Structure formats: C-alpha cells, structure tokens
Coordinates of C-alpha atoms and ligand atoms in Angstrom, one line a residue:
M193 CA -23.0 35.5 -74.9
A194 CA -20.1 38.3 -74.9
K195 CA -16.8 36.7 -74.3
H196 CA -14.6 37.0 -71.4
K197 CA -11.7 39.5 -71.3
I198 CA -8.6 38.8 -69.1
A199 CA -6.2 41.6 -68.6
L200 CA -2.5 40.2 -67.7
I201 CA -0.9 42.8 -65.5
G202 CA 2.5 42.1 -66.7
G203 CA 3.9 40.5 -70.0
G204 CA 7.0 39.0 -69.1
Q205 CA 8.2 35.2 -68.4
I206 CA 4.9 34.4 -66.9
G207 CA 2.5 36.7 -68.7
G208 CA 3.4 35.5 -71.8
N209 CA 2.9 32.1 -71.5
L210 CA -0.6 32.9 -69.6
A211 CA -1.5 34.7 -73.0
L212 CA -0.7 31.7 -74.7
L213 CA -2.4 29.3 -72.4
A214 CA -5.7 31.6 -72.0
A215 CA -6.0 32.0 -75.8
Q216 CA -5.4 28.3 -76.7
K217 CA -8.2 27.8 -73.9
E218 CA -10.1 30.0 -75.5
L219 CA -11.0 31.7 -72.0
G220 CA -11.7 34.8 -73.7
D221 CA -9.9 38.2 -75.2
V222 CA -6.6 38.8 -73.6
V223 CA -4.9 42.2 -72.9
I224 CA -1.7 41.9 -72.3
F225 CA -0.5 45.4 -70.0
D226 CA 2.9 46.5 -68.9
I227 CA 4.9 49.7 -68.3
P228 CA 5.9 52.1 -71.5
K229 CA 9.2 50.6 -71.7
A230 CA 8.2 47.1 -72.1
E231 CA 5.1 48.3 -74.6
G232 CA 6.8 47.2 -77.9
M233 CA 7.3 43.3 -75.9
V234 CA 3.9 43.0 -75.0
K235 CA 2.3 44.4 -78.3
G236 CA 5.2 42.1 -80.1
K237 CA 4.0 39.3 -78.0
A238 CA 0.0 39.7 -78.8
L239 CA 0.9 40.0 -82.5
D240 CA 3.1 37.1 -82.5
L241 CA 0.1 35.0 -80.5
M242 CA -2.8 36.7 -83.1
Q243 CA -0.3 34.8 -86.0
L244 CA -0.4 31.6 -84.0
R245 CA -4.4 31.7 -83.8
P246 CA -4.9 29.9 -87.5
H247 CA -3.0 27.2 -86.4
D248 CA -4.9 26.6 -83.3
G249 CA -8.0 27.7 -84.5
H250 CA -9.2 29.8 -81.5
D251 CA -10.5 32.8 -81.9
V252 CA -9.9 35.0 -79.5
T253 CA -8.5 38.6 -79.7
I254 CA -4.7 39.1 -77.9
T255 CA -3.7 42.8 -77.6
G256 CA -0.7 44.4 -76.0
T257 CA -1.1 47.6 -74.3
S258 CA 0.7 50.3 -71.3
D259 CA -2.5 52.0 -71.3
Y260 CA -4.5 51.1 -68.2
S261 CA -7.8 51.7 -69.6
D262 CA -7.4 49.0 -71.8
I263 CA -8.1 46.7 -69.0
S264 CA -11.4 48.2 -68.2
G265 CA -14.3 45.6 -68.0
S266 CA -12.2 42.4 -67.4
D267 CA -13.6 39.5 -66.1
V268 CA -10.2 38.0 -64.6
I269 CA -6.9 39.8 -63.8
I270 CA -3.8 38.2 -63.4
I271 CA -1.0 40.0 -61.9
T272 CA 2.8 39.2 -62.7
A273 CA 4.1 42.6 -62.4
G274 CA 7.4 42.8 -60.4
I275 CA 11.0 41.4 -60.7
P276 CA 11.8 37.9 -59.9
R277 CA 14.2 36.0 -58.0
K278 CA 17.9 36.0 -58.9
P279 CA 20.0 33.0 -57.7
G280 CA 21.1 33.2 -53.8
M281 CA 17.5 35.5 -53.2
D282 CA 14.6 34.9 -51.1
R283 CA 11.5 35.4 -52.6
E284 CA 11.3 37.8 -49.2
D285 CA 13.9 39.9 -50.7
L286 CA 11.7 41.1 -54.0
L287 CA 9.7 42.8 -51.2
G288 CA 10.8 46.4 -51.3
I289 CA 10.2 46.6 -55.2
N290 CA 7.6 44.9 -55.6
L291 CA 5.4 46.0 -53.1
G292 CA 5.6 49.6 -54.4
I293 CA 4.8 47.8 -57.7
M294 CA 1.5 46.1 -56.3
K295 CA 0.5 49.5 -54.9
D296 CA 0.3 50.9 -58.3
V297 CA -1.0 47.7 -59.6
A298 CA -4.0 47.9 -57.0
S299 CA -4.7 51.5 -57.6
N300 CA -5.4 51.0 -61.2
V301 CA -7.2 47.7 -61.2
K302 CA -9.8 49.3 -58.6
Q303 CA -10.4 52.3 -61.4
Y304 CA -10.4 50.4 -64.7
A305 CA -11.5 46.6 -63.3
P306 CA -13.5 47.0 -60.0
D307 CA -15.4 43.7 -60.5
A308 CA -12.5 41.5 -61.6
F309 CA -11.4 38.3 -60.1
V310 CA -8.1 39.1 -59.2
I311 CA -5.1 36.1 -59.2
V312 CA -2.0 37.2 -58.0
I313 CA 1.4 35.6 -58.7
S314 CA 3.7 38.5 -57.8
N315 CA 6.2 37.6 -55.4
P316 CA 6.7 37.3 -52.3
L317 CA 3.3 35.9 -52.5
D318 CA 1.9 35.6 -49.6
A319 CA 2.2 39.6 -48.9
M320 CA 1.6 40.6 -52.2
V321 CA -1.5 39.4 -52.4
Y322 CA -2.4 40.7 -49.3
A323 CA -1.1 44.2 -50.4
F324 CA -3.3 44.2 -53.3
H325 CA -6.0 43.0 -51.1
K326 CA -5.4 45.7 -48.8
V327 CA -4.9 48.6 -51.0
S328 CA -7.9 48.1 -53.6
G329 CA -10.7 47.0 -50.7
F330 CA -11.4 44.3 -53.0
A331 CA -13.9 41.6 -51.3
K332 CA -12.1 38.7 -50.2
N333 CA -13.7 36.4 -52.3
K334 CA -12.3 38.4 -55.4
V335 CA -8.7 38.3 -54.7
V336 CA -6.4 35.1 -54.4
G337 CA -2.6 34.0 -55.0
M338 CA -1.6 31.7 -57.0
A339 CA 1.3 29.0 -55.2
G340 CA -0.4 26.2 -53.9
A341 CA -1.4 25.2 -57.6
L342 CA 2.2 25.1 -58.6
D343 CA 3.8 24.0 -55.2
S344 CA 1.1 21.0 -55.5
G345 CA 1.8 20.4 -59.0
R346 CA 5.5 20.2 -58.0
F347 CA 4.9 17.4 -55.2
R348 CA 2.9 15.5 -57.5
A349 CA 5.4 15.9 -60.3
F350 CA 8.1 14.4 -57.9
I351 CA 5.8 11.8 -56.8
A352 CA 5.3 10.6 -60.6
M353 CA 8.8 10.8 -61.3
E354 CA 9.7 8.7 -58.6
T355 CA 6.9 6.0 -59.2
G356 CA 6.9 6.0 -62.5
Y357 CA 2.9 6.1 -62.9
S358 CA 0.7 8.8 -65.0
V359 CA 1.1 12.1 -63.3
Q360 CA -2.7 12.4 -63.9
D361 CA -3.8 9.7 -61.3
V362 CA -1.6 11.4 -58.5
T363 CA -3.4 14.0 -55.9
C364 CA -1.5 15.9 -53.9
M365 CA -1.9 18.9 -51.4
V366 CA 0.2 21.8 -50.6
L367 CA -0.7 24.0 -48.0
G368 CA 0.8 27.4 -46.3
G369 CA 2.7 30.1 -47.2
H370 CA 5.0 29.9 -50.7
G371 CA 8.5 29.5 -49.2
D372 CA 10.6 26.7 -47.8
T373 CA 8.2 26.4 -44.8
M374 CA 5.5 25.3 -47.3
V375 CA 3.9 22.1 -46.0
P376 CA 3.0 19.1 -47.9
I377 CA 0.3 17.2 -46.7
T378 CA 1.7 13.7 -47.4
R379 CA -0.6 11.9 -45.3
L380 CA -3.2 12.6 -48.1
A381 CA -1.2 12.2 -51.1
T382 CA -2.3 9.3 -53.7
V383 CA -1.5 7.5 -56.9
G384 CA -4.9 6.1 -57.8
G385 CA -6.5 6.2 -54.6
V386 CA -3.5 4.4 -53.4
P387 CA -1.7 6.1 -50.4
V388 CA 1.9 7.4 -51.3
T389 CA 3.1 5.7 -47.8
A390 CA 2.3 2.1 -49.5
L391 CA 4.2 3.1 -52.5
I392 CA 7.4 5.1 -51.5
S393 CA 9.5 4.8 -48.7
P394 CA 9.3 7.0 -46.1
E395 CA 13.0 8.5 -46.6
R396 CA 12.3 9.3 -50.3
L397 CA 9.1 10.9 -49.0
K398 CA 11.1 12.9 -46.8
E399 CA 13.7 13.8 -49.7
I400 CA 10.6 14.5 -52.2
E401 CA 8.8 16.6 -49.6
D402 CA 12.3 18.7 -49.0
R403 CA 12.5 19.1 -52.9
T404 CA 9.3 20.2 -53.3
R405 CA 9.6 23.0 -50.9
V406 CA 12.7 24.5 -52.5
A407 CA 11.6 23.6 -55.9
G408 CA 11.3 27.5 -57.2
G409 CA 14.7 27.9 -56.0
E410 CA 16.3 25.2 -57.7
I411 CA 14.6 26.1 -61.4
V412 CA 16.1 29.8 -60.3
K413 CA 19.7 28.6 -59.6
L414 CA 19.4 26.4 -63.0
F415 CA 18.1 29.7 -65.0
G416 CA 21.0 32.0 -63.2
N417 CA 18.7 34.6 -64.2
G418 CA 14.5 34.6 -63.5
S419 CA 12.4 31.7 -62.5
A420 CA 9.9 29.5 -63.1
F421 CA 7.1 30.1 -65.7
Y422 CA 5.6 27.2 -67.6
A423 CA 4.4 25.7 -64.5
P424 CA 3.3 28.9 -62.5
A425 CA 1.4 30.1 -66.1
Q426 CA -0.4 27.0 -65.9
S427 CA -1.5 26.7 -62.3
A428 CA -2.9 30.4 -62.7
I429 CA -5.0 29.4 -65.9
E430 CA -6.6 26.7 -64.0
M431 CA -7.4 29.1 -61.4
A432 CA -9.0 31.4 -64.2
E433 CA -10.4 28.6 -65.8
S434 CA -12.4 27.4 -62.9
Y435 CA -13.9 31.1 -62.1
L436 CA -14.8 31.8 -65.9
R437 CA -16.7 28.2 -66.1
D438 CA -17.6 28.2 -62.7
K439 CA -16.0 24.7 -62.7
K440 CA -16.1 24.6 -58.7
R441 CA -12.3 23.0 -58.7
V442 CA -11.2 22.7 -55.7
I443 CA -7.2 23.9 -55.1
P444 CA -5.0 25.0 -52.7
C445 CA -4.7 29.1 -53.6
A446 CA -3.3 31.6 -50.9
S447 CA -7.0 32.6 -50.1
L448 CA -7.6 35.3 -47.3
C449 CA -8.5 33.0 -43.8
E450 CA -11.0 34.3 -41.0
G451 CA -10.4 31.7 -38.7
E452 CA -10.0 28.6 -41.0
F453 CA -7.3 26.1 -40.0
G454 CA -6.6 28.5 -37.1
V455 CA -5.4 31.6 -39.2
D456 CA -7.3 34.8 -39.3
G457 CA -6.5 37.5 -41.5
Y458 CA -3.7 36.2 -43.5
F459 CA -4.0 35.0 -47.1
I460 CA -2.2 31.1 -46.7
G461 CA -2.4 28.4 -49.0
V462 CA -5.2 26.6 -48.1
P463 CA -8.1 23.9 -50.1
S464 CA -10.0 26.9 -52.0
V465 CA -13.2 26.2 -54.3
I466 CA -12.7 28.4 -57.3
G467 CA -16.3 29.0 -59.0
S468 CA -18.3 32.1 -60.6
G469 CA -18.6 33.5 -57.4
G470 CA -14.2 34.0 -57.1
V471 CA -13.2 31.9 -53.5
E472 CA -16.3 30.7 -53.2
K473 CA -15.3 28.0 -49.8
V474 CA -12.2 27.2 -47.9
L475 CA -12.9 23.5 -47.3
E476 CA -11.2 23.1 -43.7
F477 CA -10.3 19.5 -42.3
T478 CA -9.0 18.4 -39.0
L479 CA -4.9 18.7 -39.6
T480 CA -2.7 16.0 -37.4
D481 CA -0.5 17.7 -34.3
D482 CA 2.6 17.8 -36.5
E483 CA 0.7 18.7 -39.5
Q484 CA -1.0 21.7 -37.5
A485 CA 2.1 22.7 -35.8
E486 CA 4.1 22.9 -39.5
L487 CA 0.7 25.4 -40.4
N488 CA 1.7 27.5 -37.4
N489 CA 5.3 27.8 -38.4
T490 CA 4.5 28.5 -42.1
L491 CA 2.0 31.2 -40.5
D492 CA 4.9 32.6 -38.3
A493 CA 6.6 33.0 -42.0
V494 CA 3.9 34.6 -43.6
K495 CA 3.1 37.1 -40.8
K496 CA 6.5 38.5 -40.8
T497 CA 6.9 39.2 -44.8
V498 CA 3.4 40.5 -44.3
G499 CA 4.4 42.7 -41.3
E500 CA 7.1 44.4 -43.4
T501 CA 4.6 45.6 -45.8
G502 CA 3.7 47.9 -43.4
L503 CA -0.2 47.6 -44.5
Ligands
TXD1991 O1 4.0 30.4 -57.9 C1 4.3 31.6 -57.9 N1 3.6 32.7 -57.2 C2 5.7 32.2 -58.4 C3 5.3 34.1 -58.7 C4 6.1 31.3 -59.1 C5 7.1 32.2 -60.2 C6 7.2 33.5 -60.1 N2 7.2 33.9 -59.2 C7 7.0 35.4 -59.3 O2 5.9 36.5 -60.9 C8 8.0 36.0 -59.6 O3 9.0 36.1 -58.5 C9 8.2 37.7 -59.7 O4 7.8 38.4 -59.1 C10 6.5 37.3 -60.5 C11 6.9 37.4 -62.2 O5 7.9 36.6 -63.0 P1 8.1 36.8 -64.4 O6 9.1 35.5 -64.4 O7 7.3 36.7 -65.3 O8 9.1 37.8 -64.4 P2 9.5 38.8 -65.8 O9 9.6 38.1 -66.6 O10 10.4 40.0 -65.0 O11 7.8 39.6 -65.7 C12 7.9 40.4 -64.9 C13 6.9 41.9 -65.8 C14 8.1 42.6 -67.1 O12 7.2 42.6 -68.0 C15 8.0 43.8 -66.2 O13 8.3 45.0 -67.1 C16 6.6 44.0 -65.7 O14 6.6 43.0 -64.8 N3 6.6 45.2 -64.6 C17 5.1 45.8 -64.5 N4 3.9 45.4 -65.1 C18 2.9 46.4 -64.8 N5 3.3 47.5 -64.1 C19 4.3 47.8 -63.2 N6 4.5 48.7 -62.5 C20 5.3 46.8 -63.8 N7 6.8 46.9 -63.3 C21 7.3 45.7 -63.7

C-alpha cells in the first residue's frame, strides 16, 4: 500500500512537533512547508528528523520546502501558518495578519492538494477554519479546526492533576469557540466512569473550568513570546491519525454545523466523528438550558470574529 503523505503548512513551534509526532507514528511521509525566509529552518528540521529515524526505526521521509508544488498529492494538510500571540493579546488580535496568510494558504492548497483532509490550527481558530473553507471551497467534511481536542485535553489534565488519578481514565468534553467563552461540559466529565461531581467540589470544579478557558493564555504569559505547541501538536496528530487510519474517533473539533446544536453556517467545537471520510458526523445530544445558553454565548463570539473576516 502506498505511503500516506502529510504536508505541514508552517514549520514553526507546532509544525516542528507535528513533523516529529507524525514521523514517530509512521503516519506517512512528511513535507514541512514554510515561506522562503524560513526555508532553511524547515530544511534543517527535516534533516534533523531524518537523522532521528535510526533511533526510533520509523521509515518515513521528512523533507522541508518553500515550494508549494512539493505538497502535491498530500492526504492530510495541517496548517499552522501565521503568528502566535504575545502576552496581553487575544487570539482575535491575530486576525488581520493571519487572515491574509490563510487566504494565500487556502489558494495554494486548493491548487496543489485538492483532495486532502485539512486540519486548521492557526488562530483565531474559529475564523481561520471558516476562512479556509470559504476560500478553498473544500467540502465541509474535508475541513476541520483543531481546538476542542486541545481544550478537552487541558480540562482532562487539570482533573487528573486535581484527583491524582490516571489521565487515561479522565474523559471530558469542551465545546464551542476556541476562546475564553468555550464550554466545558462538566456534567459529563468522568474518571473511569465516575462523575467528577462525585470526586471534586463544585467550587474547585468551577476553578478548573475557568483555568481551562484561559489555559492558552496562561502559557503565553509564562513564555513571554509565543504560545503552547506540544499539546496542540499532539491534539492535531490524533485527528490526522483518525482520518488516515479510519479510526472513527469521536473528538471535539471545530466542524461546520448546519443546524446541529442550533448552530448554522459556522465552525464551532462539537463532538465529531473523524474517519476516512473526514468529518463523518457531528454527534448531537441534548444540552441543559445552562449549557445551551453558554453555547449560544460562545457562538456569538464566533460570529463576531468570523464577521471580521469579511468572508
Ligand atoms: O488550539 C489551537 N488551535 C491553537 C493554535 C493552539 C496553539 C497555537 N495556535 C496558533 O497556531 C498560534 O496562535 C499561531 O497562529 C499558530 C502557529 O503557532 P506556532 O507556535 O507554531 O507559531 P510559529 O512558531 O510562529 O510558526 C508559524 C509558522 C512560522 O514558521 C512562519 O514562518 C510560518 O508559520 N508562516 C507561513 N507558513 C506558510 N505560509 C505563510 N504565508 C506563512 N506565514 C508565516
């Protein structure tokens, strides 16, 4: 069977880790694309990763390039092109610069990899995935935003840290926009099937929910320059793997809703089945009145940032 091909548009902090993780999982050959001024960086990262292979034994090829034609025939495209936040910035502050970049990326991906499954990571995520979809004209099942996987992972991590129990057994879901209005569905969070509400006080759960909402900003503040990259990269790789290996994982992703959860025409974090058909289905379920109100609130935030794209 021919090897899969994964193209990373943007080979910076997240892009470099995407390349490492994709190679170590032998998801396929990896092409790291970046702009000409960063060509040396991505060629260097690719060569360094090629030299890591003997230690891990993963037989894939990793290359770096600034020539878009090198992404031709990719099965998966993962986009991190753009600038990250600096302390004090909201994700929405990145819109002006990153929207221009995303329009350029979308046009080139449409030209060179029209059949790929596209995972958008660049911020502001909810607007960037929308922009990619609008500019590329890709079918809705072939475009998805990575945010909920990261936000849910952060929620899970904080619950594991609070209880001391294995992260493996913590199950959580964070829905909505990738911003401070995101919606942790605490009601359904469990540790090994035991509701977290039986393990953690309401006051602490509220603090954990609040920390989850601003977890990205907490790291940006600590770094002073740039944002998280290990967990974002792993989150996107889980989505790519589910597509490439038709795993039918159910992952909170920014998928295009057309009526689900009362959302129509926007990409927003919802439980999404990822398989060889891309986003194969959005799994809808009844929210409580409070949860629906929070989702409507986060939708308003998504509508605002999407509106600013002018698309
Ligand atoms: O959960 C999420 N979706 C977020 C997303 C989690 C963390 C970070 N989030 C966002 O991802 C972040 O706010 C940024 O918008 C992106 C990428 O973050 P990263 O930390 O990887 O940024 P870097 O290290 O600056 O890498 C960006 C690369 C860099 O190498 C640039 O040269 C390149 O993007 N770049 C481009 N690549 C292709 N095409 C164009 N036009 C381009 N412009 C810059």
